[in-house]
Amino acid sequence: MALRVSGKNMDVGDALRGKAEDHFATVVGKYFDGGYDGHLTLSPDGIGFRADCVVHLDSGATLQASAQGGDATSAYEVMAINIAKRLRRYNRKLKGHRKGNGTSPNDIMVQYTVLGASDELDELDEDYAPPVIAETTKSLRQMSVEEAVMELDLSGQQVVMFRHAGHGGLNVVYRRADGNIGWIDPALGAN
């Protein structure tokens, strides 16, 4: 169980670092029995400060939150409230869905690649290939649509791809521009 606290273009003092580590241990211990690993980044943002945090729970869930404030401490405190809300929601939804530790034999590994975008979209050569920014392998979990929506809410991502627990096919849930959640199930269109 560890939380790395770092500053981007600033130095984070020992008092704020200690406060964040102790607070996270208390909040995560209150809502979640397992371990966690996370990273908190504080950075100047315009005339204020920004706090970005990603927490990986041993259950396989990833929680993400960001906040802005007039100083680093207030930005951290607002972000900590957001993480606590997400943990509380996660704990409430898990009460009827207790499962293993995040991975199962039904999960499959997929390649995840982040490509760089070009600023000059009109003037691209025919043989242009965007630069690869990052490559990793992720687990494509088997879950219900409800669990996928919960992961979408908790992670703060725009899209979650998963294997449907009912038929094993690939499905996608995504956050629409109007704030609602969309669900794509190719198996429903084949019937």
PDB file of C-alpha atoms in Angstrom:
ATOM      1  CA  MET A   1       0.000   0.000   0.000  1.00  0.00           C
ATOM      2  CA  ALA A   2       1.748   3.084  -1.211  1.00  0.00           C
ATOM      3  CA  LEU A   3       0.933   6.525  -2.500  1.00  0.00           C
ATOM      4  CA  ARG A   4       3.657   8.369  -4.389  1.00  0.00           C
ATOM      5  CA  VAL A   5       3.350  12.124  -4.016  1.00  0.00           C
ATOM      6  CA  SER A   6       5.280  14.252  -6.499  1.00  0.00           C
ATOM      7  CA  GLY A   7       5.336  17.781  -7.787  1.00  0.00           C
ATOM      8  CA  LYS A   8       5.484  18.850 -11.403  1.00  0.00           C
ATOM      9  CA  ASN A   9       7.464  22.101 -11.706  1.00  0.00           C
ATOM     10  CA  MET A  10       7.268  22.519  -7.923  1.00  0.00           C
ATOM     11  CA  ASP A  11       8.567  21.015  -4.696  1.00  0.00           C
ATOM     12  CA  VAL A  12       6.057  19.232  -2.456  1.00  0.00           C
ATOM     13  CA  GLY A  13       6.767  19.781   1.228  1.00  0.00           C
ATOM     14  CA  ASP A  14       7.001  17.001   3.790  1.00  0.00           C
ATOM     15  CA  ALA A  15       3.883  18.247   5.611  1.00  0.00           C
ATOM     16  CA  LEU A  16       1.620  17.951   2.544  1.00  0.00           C
ATOM     17  CA  ARG A  17       3.246  14.656   1.530  1.00  0.00           C
ATOM     18  CA  GLY A  18       2.647  13.187   5.009  1.00  0.00           C
ATOM     19  CA  LYS A  19      -0.909  14.527   5.136  1.00  0.00           C
ATOM     20  CA  ALA A  20      -1.731  12.963   1.751  1.00  0.00           C
ATOM     21  CA  GLU A  21      -0.216   9.565   2.618  1.00  0.00           C
ATOM     22  CA  ASP A  22      -1.980   9.387   6.006  1.00  0.00           C
ATOM     23  CA  HIS A  23      -5.309  10.592   4.601  1.00  0.00           C
ATOM     24  CA  PHE A  24      -5.242   8.072   1.751  1.00  0.00           C
ATOM     25  CA  ALA A  25      -4.434   5.200   4.112  1.00  0.00           C
ATOM     26  CA  THR A  26      -7.408   6.199   6.283  1.00  0.00           C
ATOM     27  CA  VAL A  27      -9.900   6.714   3.438  1.00  0.00           C
ATOM     28  CA  VAL A  28      -8.963   3.580   1.494  1.00  0.00           C
ATOM     29  CA  GLY A  29      -8.953   1.526   4.721  1.00  0.00           C
ATOM     30  CA  LYS A  30     -12.436   2.817   5.545  1.00  0.00           C
ATOM     31  CA  TYR A  31     -14.039   1.715   2.267  1.00  0.00           C
ATOM     32  CA  PHE A  32     -11.805  -1.063   0.948  1.00  0.00           C
ATOM     33  CA  ASP A  33     -10.215  -4.079   2.657  1.00  0.00           C
ATOM     34  CA  GLY A  34      -7.484  -4.787   0.105  1.00  0.00           C
ATOM     35  CA  GLY A  35      -4.312  -2.960  -0.793  1.00  0.00           C
ATOM     36  CA  TYR A  36      -3.785  -0.079  -3.154  1.00  0.00           C
ATOM     37  CA  ASP A  37      -1.092   1.700  -5.111  1.00  0.00           C
ATOM     38  CA  GLY A  38      -1.389   5.267  -6.307  1.00  0.00           C
ATOM     39  CA  HIS A  39       0.254   8.404  -7.589  1.00  0.00           C
ATOM     40  CA  LEU A  40      -0.630  11.990  -6.679  1.00  0.00           C
ATOM     41  CA  THR A  41       0.827  14.793  -8.806  1.00  0.00           C
ATOM     42  CA  LEU A  42       0.595  18.435  -7.768  1.00  0.00           C
ATOM     43  CA  SER A  43       1.395  21.152 -10.312  1.00  0.00           C
ATOM     44  CA  PRO A  44       0.968  24.894 -10.850  1.00  0.00           C
ATOM     45  CA  ASP A  45      -1.944  25.649 -13.168  1.00  0.00           C
ATOM     46  CA  GLY A  46      -2.358  29.257 -14.245  1.00  0.00           C
ATOM     47  CA  ILE A  47      -2.823  31.296 -11.090  1.00  0.00           C
ATOM     48  CA  GLY A  48      -3.725  28.247  -8.972  1.00  0.00           C
ATOM     49  CA  PHE A  49      -2.696  24.638  -8.507  1.00  0.00           C
ATOM     50  CA  ARG A  50      -3.881  21.306  -9.879  1.00  0.00           C
ATOM     51  CA  ALA A  51      -3.980  17.905  -8.141  1.00  0.00           C
ATOM     52  CA  ASP A  52      -4.197  14.738 -10.271  1.00  0.00           C
ATOM     53  CA  CYS A  53      -4.462  11.320  -8.675  1.00  0.00           C
ATOM     54  CA  VAL A  54      -4.693   7.745  -9.945  1.00  0.00           C
ATOM     55  CA  VAL A  55      -5.300   4.897  -7.468  1.00  0.00           C
ATOM     56  CA  HIS A  56      -5.097   1.215  -8.453  1.00  0.00           C
ATOM     57  CA  LEU A  57      -6.968  -1.084  -6.057  1.00  0.00           C
ATOM     58  CA  ASP A  58      -5.975  -4.734  -5.617  1.00  0.00           C
ATOM     59  CA  SER A  59      -9.445  -5.694  -6.867  1.00  0.00           C
ATOM     60  CA  GLY A  60      -8.423  -4.442 -10.315  1.00  0.00           C
ATOM     61  CA  ALA A  61     -10.365  -1.166 -10.220  1.00  0.00           C
ATOM     62  CA  THR A  62      -8.664   2.111 -11.102  1.00  0.00           C
ATOM     63  CA  LEU A  63      -9.915   5.366  -9.591  1.00  0.00           C
ATOM     64  CA  GLN A  64      -8.943   8.700 -11.083  1.00  0.00           C
ATOM     65  CA  ALA A  65      -9.655  12.248  -9.911  1.00  0.00           C
ATOM     66  CA  SER A  66      -8.454  15.793 -10.572  1.00  0.00           C
ATOM     67  CA  ALA A  67      -9.121  19.127  -8.922  1.00  0.00           C
ATOM     68  CA  GLN A  68      -7.972  22.732  -8.981  1.00  0.00           C
ATOM     69  CA  GLY A  69      -7.519  25.147  -6.113  1.00  0.00           C
ATOM     70  CA  GLY A  70      -5.963  28.420  -5.065  1.00  0.00           C
ATOM     71  CA  ASP A  71      -3.098  26.620  -3.354  1.00  0.00           C
ATOM     72  CA  ALA A  72      -1.686  23.088  -3.449  1.00  0.00           C
ATOM     73  CA  THR A  73      -3.375  22.052  -0.198  1.00  0.00           C
ATOM     74  CA  SER A  74      -6.862  23.151  -1.267  1.00  0.00           C
ATOM     75  CA  ALA A  75      -6.441  21.443  -4.666  1.00  0.00           C
ATOM     76  CA  TYR A  76      -5.416  18.240  -2.869  1.00  0.00           C
ATOM     77  CA  GLU A  77      -8.357  18.431  -0.440  1.00  0.00           C
ATOM     78  CA  VAL A  78     -10.949  18.822  -3.222  1.00  0.00           C
ATOM     79  CA  MET A  79      -9.360  15.936  -5.145  1.00  0.00           C
ATOM     80  CA  ALA A  80      -9.327  13.785  -1.974  1.00  0.00           C
ATOM     81  CA  ILE A  81     -13.074  14.384  -1.527  1.00  0.00           C
ATOM     82  CA  ASN A  82     -13.648  13.212  -5.121  1.00  0.00           C
ATOM     83  CA  ILE A  83     -11.583  10.031  -4.565  1.00  0.00           C
ATOM     84  CA  ALA A  84     -13.469   9.338  -1.310  1.00  0.00           C
ATOM     85  CA  LYS A  85     -16.818   9.671  -3.146  1.00  0.00           C
ATOM     86  CA  ARG A  86     -15.666   7.238  -5.833  1.00  0.00           C
ATOM     87  CA  LEU A  87     -14.439   4.764  -3.218  1.00  0.00           C
ATOM     88  CA  ARG A  88     -17.759   5.017  -1.384  1.00  0.00           C
ATOM     89  CA  ARG A  89     -19.687   4.355  -4.639  1.00  0.00           C
ATOM     90  CA  TYR A  90     -17.377   1.476  -5.511  1.00  0.00           C
ATOM     91  CA  ASN A  91     -17.821  -0.065  -2.064  1.00  0.00           C
ATOM     92  CA  ARG A  92     -21.613   0.299  -2.230  1.00  0.00           C
ATOM     93  CA  LYS A  93     -21.819  -1.362  -5.646  1.00  0.00           C
ATOM     94  CA  LEU A  94     -19.465  -4.165  -4.637  1.00  0.00           C
ATOM     95  CA  LYS A  95     -21.588  -5.277  -1.683  1.00  0.00           C
ATOM     96  CA  GLY A  96     -23.686  -7.559  -3.877  1.00  0.00           C
ATOM     97  CA  HIS A  97     -20.986  -8.365  -6.414  1.00  0.00           C
ATOM     98  CA  ARG A  98     -18.059  -9.758  -4.380  1.00  0.00           C
ATOM     99  CA  LYS A  99     -15.637 -11.339  -6.831  1.00  0.00           C
ATOM    100  CA  GLY A 100     -12.026 -12.413  -6.957  1.00  0.00           C
ATOM    101  CA  ASN A 101      -8.964 -10.203  -7.035  1.00  0.00           C
ATOM    102  CA  GLY A 102      -9.492  -8.559 -10.402  1.00  0.00           C
ATOM    103  CA  THR A 103      -8.297 -11.190 -12.867  1.00  0.00           C
ATOM    104  CA  SER A 104      -9.890 -14.439 -13.946  1.00  0.00           C
ATOM    105  CA  PRO A 105      -9.090 -17.201 -16.427  1.00  0.00           C
ATOM    106  CA  ASN A 106     -11.726 -15.705 -18.769  1.00  0.00           C
ATOM    107  CA  ASP A 107      -9.767 -12.449 -19.170  1.00  0.00           C
ATOM    108  CA  ILE A 108      -7.766 -11.935 -22.351  1.00  0.00           C
ATOM    109  CA  MET A 109      -4.715  -9.741 -22.844  1.00  0.00           C
ATOM    110  CA  VAL A 110      -4.857  -7.053 -25.551  1.00  0.00           C
ATOM    111  CA  GLN A 111      -2.308  -4.630 -26.981  1.00  0.00           C
ATOM    112  CA  TYR A 112      -2.903  -0.982 -26.024  1.00  0.00           C
ATOM    113  CA  THR A 113      -1.087   1.667 -28.070  1.00  0.00           C
ATOM    114  CA  VAL A 114      -1.187   5.467 -27.832  1.00  0.00           C
ATOM    115  CA  LEU A 115      -0.414   7.254 -31.111  1.00  0.00           C
ATOM    116  CA  GLY A 116       0.654  10.875 -31.486  1.00  0.00           C
ATOM    117  CA  ALA A 117      -1.541  13.261 -33.460  1.00  0.00           C
ATOM    118  CA  SER A 118      -0.281  15.483 -36.253  1.00  0.00           C
ATOM    119  CA  ASP A 119      -0.977  19.219 -36.279  1.00  0.00           C
ATOM    120  CA  GLU A 120      -0.990  19.408 -40.092  1.00  0.00           C
ATOM    121  CA  LEU A 121      -3.799  17.005 -41.007  1.00  0.00           C
ATOM    122  CA  ASP A 122      -4.295  18.577 -44.449  1.00  0.00           C
ATOM    123  CA  GLU A 123      -0.676  18.210 -45.569  1.00  0.00           C
ATOM    124  CA  LEU A 124       0.160  14.605 -44.614  1.00  0.00           C
ATOM    125  CA  ASP A 125       2.255  12.431 -46.922  1.00  0.00           C
ATOM    126  CA  GLU A 126       0.755   9.193 -48.204  1.00  0.00           C
ATOM    127  CA  ASP A 127       3.312   7.155 -46.269  1.00  0.00           C
ATOM    128  CA  TYR A 128       2.819   9.111 -43.003  1.00  0.00           C
ATOM    129  CA  ALA A 129       2.717   6.969 -39.875  1.00  0.00           C
ATOM    130  CA  PRO A 130       1.925   8.642 -36.542  1.00  0.00           C
ATOM    131  CA  PRO A 131       4.575   8.263 -33.834  1.00  0.00           C
ATOM    132  CA  VAL A 132       3.949   5.690 -31.116  1.00  0.00           C
ATOM    133  CA  ILE A 133       3.781   7.462 -27.749  1.00  0.00           C
ATOM    134  CA  ALA A 134       3.220   4.423 -25.504  1.00  0.00           C
ATOM    135  CA  GLU A 135       2.621   0.686 -25.800  1.00  0.00           C
ATOM    136  CA  THR A 136       1.399  -1.665 -23.110  1.00  0.00           C
ATOM    137  CA  THR A 137      -0.685  -4.789 -22.607  1.00  0.00           C
ATOM    138  CA  LYS A 138      -3.977  -4.629 -20.735  1.00  0.00           C
ATOM    139  CA  SER A 139      -6.400  -7.242 -19.498  1.00  0.00           C
ATOM    140  CA  LEU A 140      -9.788  -7.279 -21.231  1.00  0.00           C
ATOM    141  CA  ARG A 141     -12.028  -8.406 -18.377  1.00  0.00           C
ATOM    142  CA  GLN A 142     -15.241 -10.382 -18.581  1.00  0.00           C
ATOM    143  CA  MET A 143     -18.026  -8.488 -16.790  1.00  0.00           C
ATOM    144  CA  SER A 144     -21.636  -7.449 -16.943  1.00  0.00           C
ATOM    145  CA  VAL A 145     -22.734  -4.156 -18.485  1.00  0.00           C
ATOM    146  CA  GLU A 146     -23.466  -2.814 -14.994  1.00  0.00           C
ATOM    147  CA  GLU A 147     -19.904  -3.594 -13.871  1.00  0.00           C
ATOM    148  CA  ALA A 148     -18.491  -1.955 -17.016  1.00  0.00           C
ATOM    149  CA  VAL A 149     -20.511   1.212 -16.349  1.00  0.00           C
ATOM    150  CA  MET A 150     -19.233   1.196 -12.756  1.00  0.00           C
ATOM    151  CA  GLU A 151     -15.645   0.929 -14.048  1.00  0.00           C
ATOM    152  CA  LEU A 152     -16.331   3.773 -16.510  1.00  0.00           C
ATOM    153  CA  ASP A 153     -17.561   5.982 -13.653  1.00  0.00           C
ATOM    154  CA  LEU A 154     -14.737   5.073 -11.287  1.00  0.00           C
ATOM    155  CA  SER A 155     -11.873   5.338 -13.741  1.00  0.00           C
ATOM    156  CA  GLY A 156     -12.906   8.643 -15.302  1.00  0.00           C
ATOM    157  CA  GLN A 157     -12.178   7.226 -18.768  1.00  0.00           C
ATOM    158  CA  GLN A 158     -14.274   8.010 -21.835  1.00  0.00           C
ATOM    159  CA  VAL A 159     -14.450   4.386 -23.094  1.00  0.00           C
ATOM    160  CA  VAL A 160     -14.311   0.914 -21.509  1.00  0.00           C
ATOM    161  CA  MET A 161     -14.038  -2.201 -23.672  1.00  0.00           C
ATOM    162  CA  PHE A 162     -14.927  -5.557 -22.073  1.00  0.00           C
ATOM    163  CA  ARG A 163     -16.086  -9.110 -22.728  1.00  0.00           C
ATOM    164  CA  HIS A 164     -19.809  -9.525 -22.056  1.00  0.00           C
ATOM    165  CA  ALA A 165     -20.411 -11.974 -19.200  1.00  0.00           C
ATOM    166  CA  GLY A 166     -23.521 -13.389 -20.904  1.00  0.00           C
ATOM    167  CA  HIS A 167     -22.163 -14.312 -24.333  1.00  0.00           C
ATOM    168  CA  GLY A 168     -18.413 -13.584 -24.204  1.00  0.00           C
ATOM    169  CA  GLY A 169     -18.493 -11.099 -27.094  1.00  0.00           C
ATOM    170  CA  LEU A 170     -16.643  -7.791 -27.150  1.00  0.00           C
ATOM    171  CA  ASN A 171     -18.696  -4.828 -25.912  1.00  0.00           C
ATOM    172  CA  VAL A 172     -18.026  -1.129 -25.366  1.00  0.00           C
ATOM    173  CA  VAL A 173     -19.539   1.370 -22.948  1.00  0.00           C
ATOM    174  CA  TYR A 174     -18.700   5.024 -23.492  1.00  0.00           C
ATOM    175  CA  ARG A 175     -19.526   8.470 -22.214  1.00  0.00           C
ATOM    176  CA  ARG A 176     -21.536  10.441 -24.772  1.00  0.00           C
ATOM    177  CA  ALA A 177     -21.092  14.167 -25.433  1.00  0.00           C
ATOM    178  CA  ASP A 178     -24.473  14.837 -23.753  1.00  0.00           C
ATOM    179  CA  GLY A 179     -23.250  13.166 -20.520  1.00  0.00           C
ATOM    180  CA  ASN A 180     -25.224   9.939 -20.914  1.00  0.00           C
ATOM    181  CA  ILE A 181     -23.614   6.519 -21.275  1.00  0.00           C
ATOM    182  CA  GLY A 182     -23.755   4.563 -24.532  1.00  0.00           C
ATOM    183  CA  TRP A 183     -23.424   0.777 -24.928  1.00  0.00           C
ATOM    184  CA  ILE A 184     -22.299  -1.021 -28.092  1.00  0.00           C
ATOM    185  CA  ASP A 185     -23.045  -4.759 -28.319  1.00  0.00           C
ATOM    186  CA  PRO A 186     -22.396  -6.199 -31.812  1.00  0.00           C
ATOM    187  CA  ALA A 187     -24.104  -9.470 -30.806  1.00  0.00           C
ATOM    188  CA  LEU A 188     -27.463  -7.671 -30.454  1.00  0.00           C
ATOM    189  CA  GLY A 189     -27.237  -6.336 -34.020  1.00  0.00           C
ATOM    190  CA  ALA A 190     -26.494  -9.789 -35.490  1.00  0.00           C
ATOM    191  CA  ASN A 191     -29.880 -11.221 -34.472  1.00  0.00           C
TER     192      ASN A 191
END
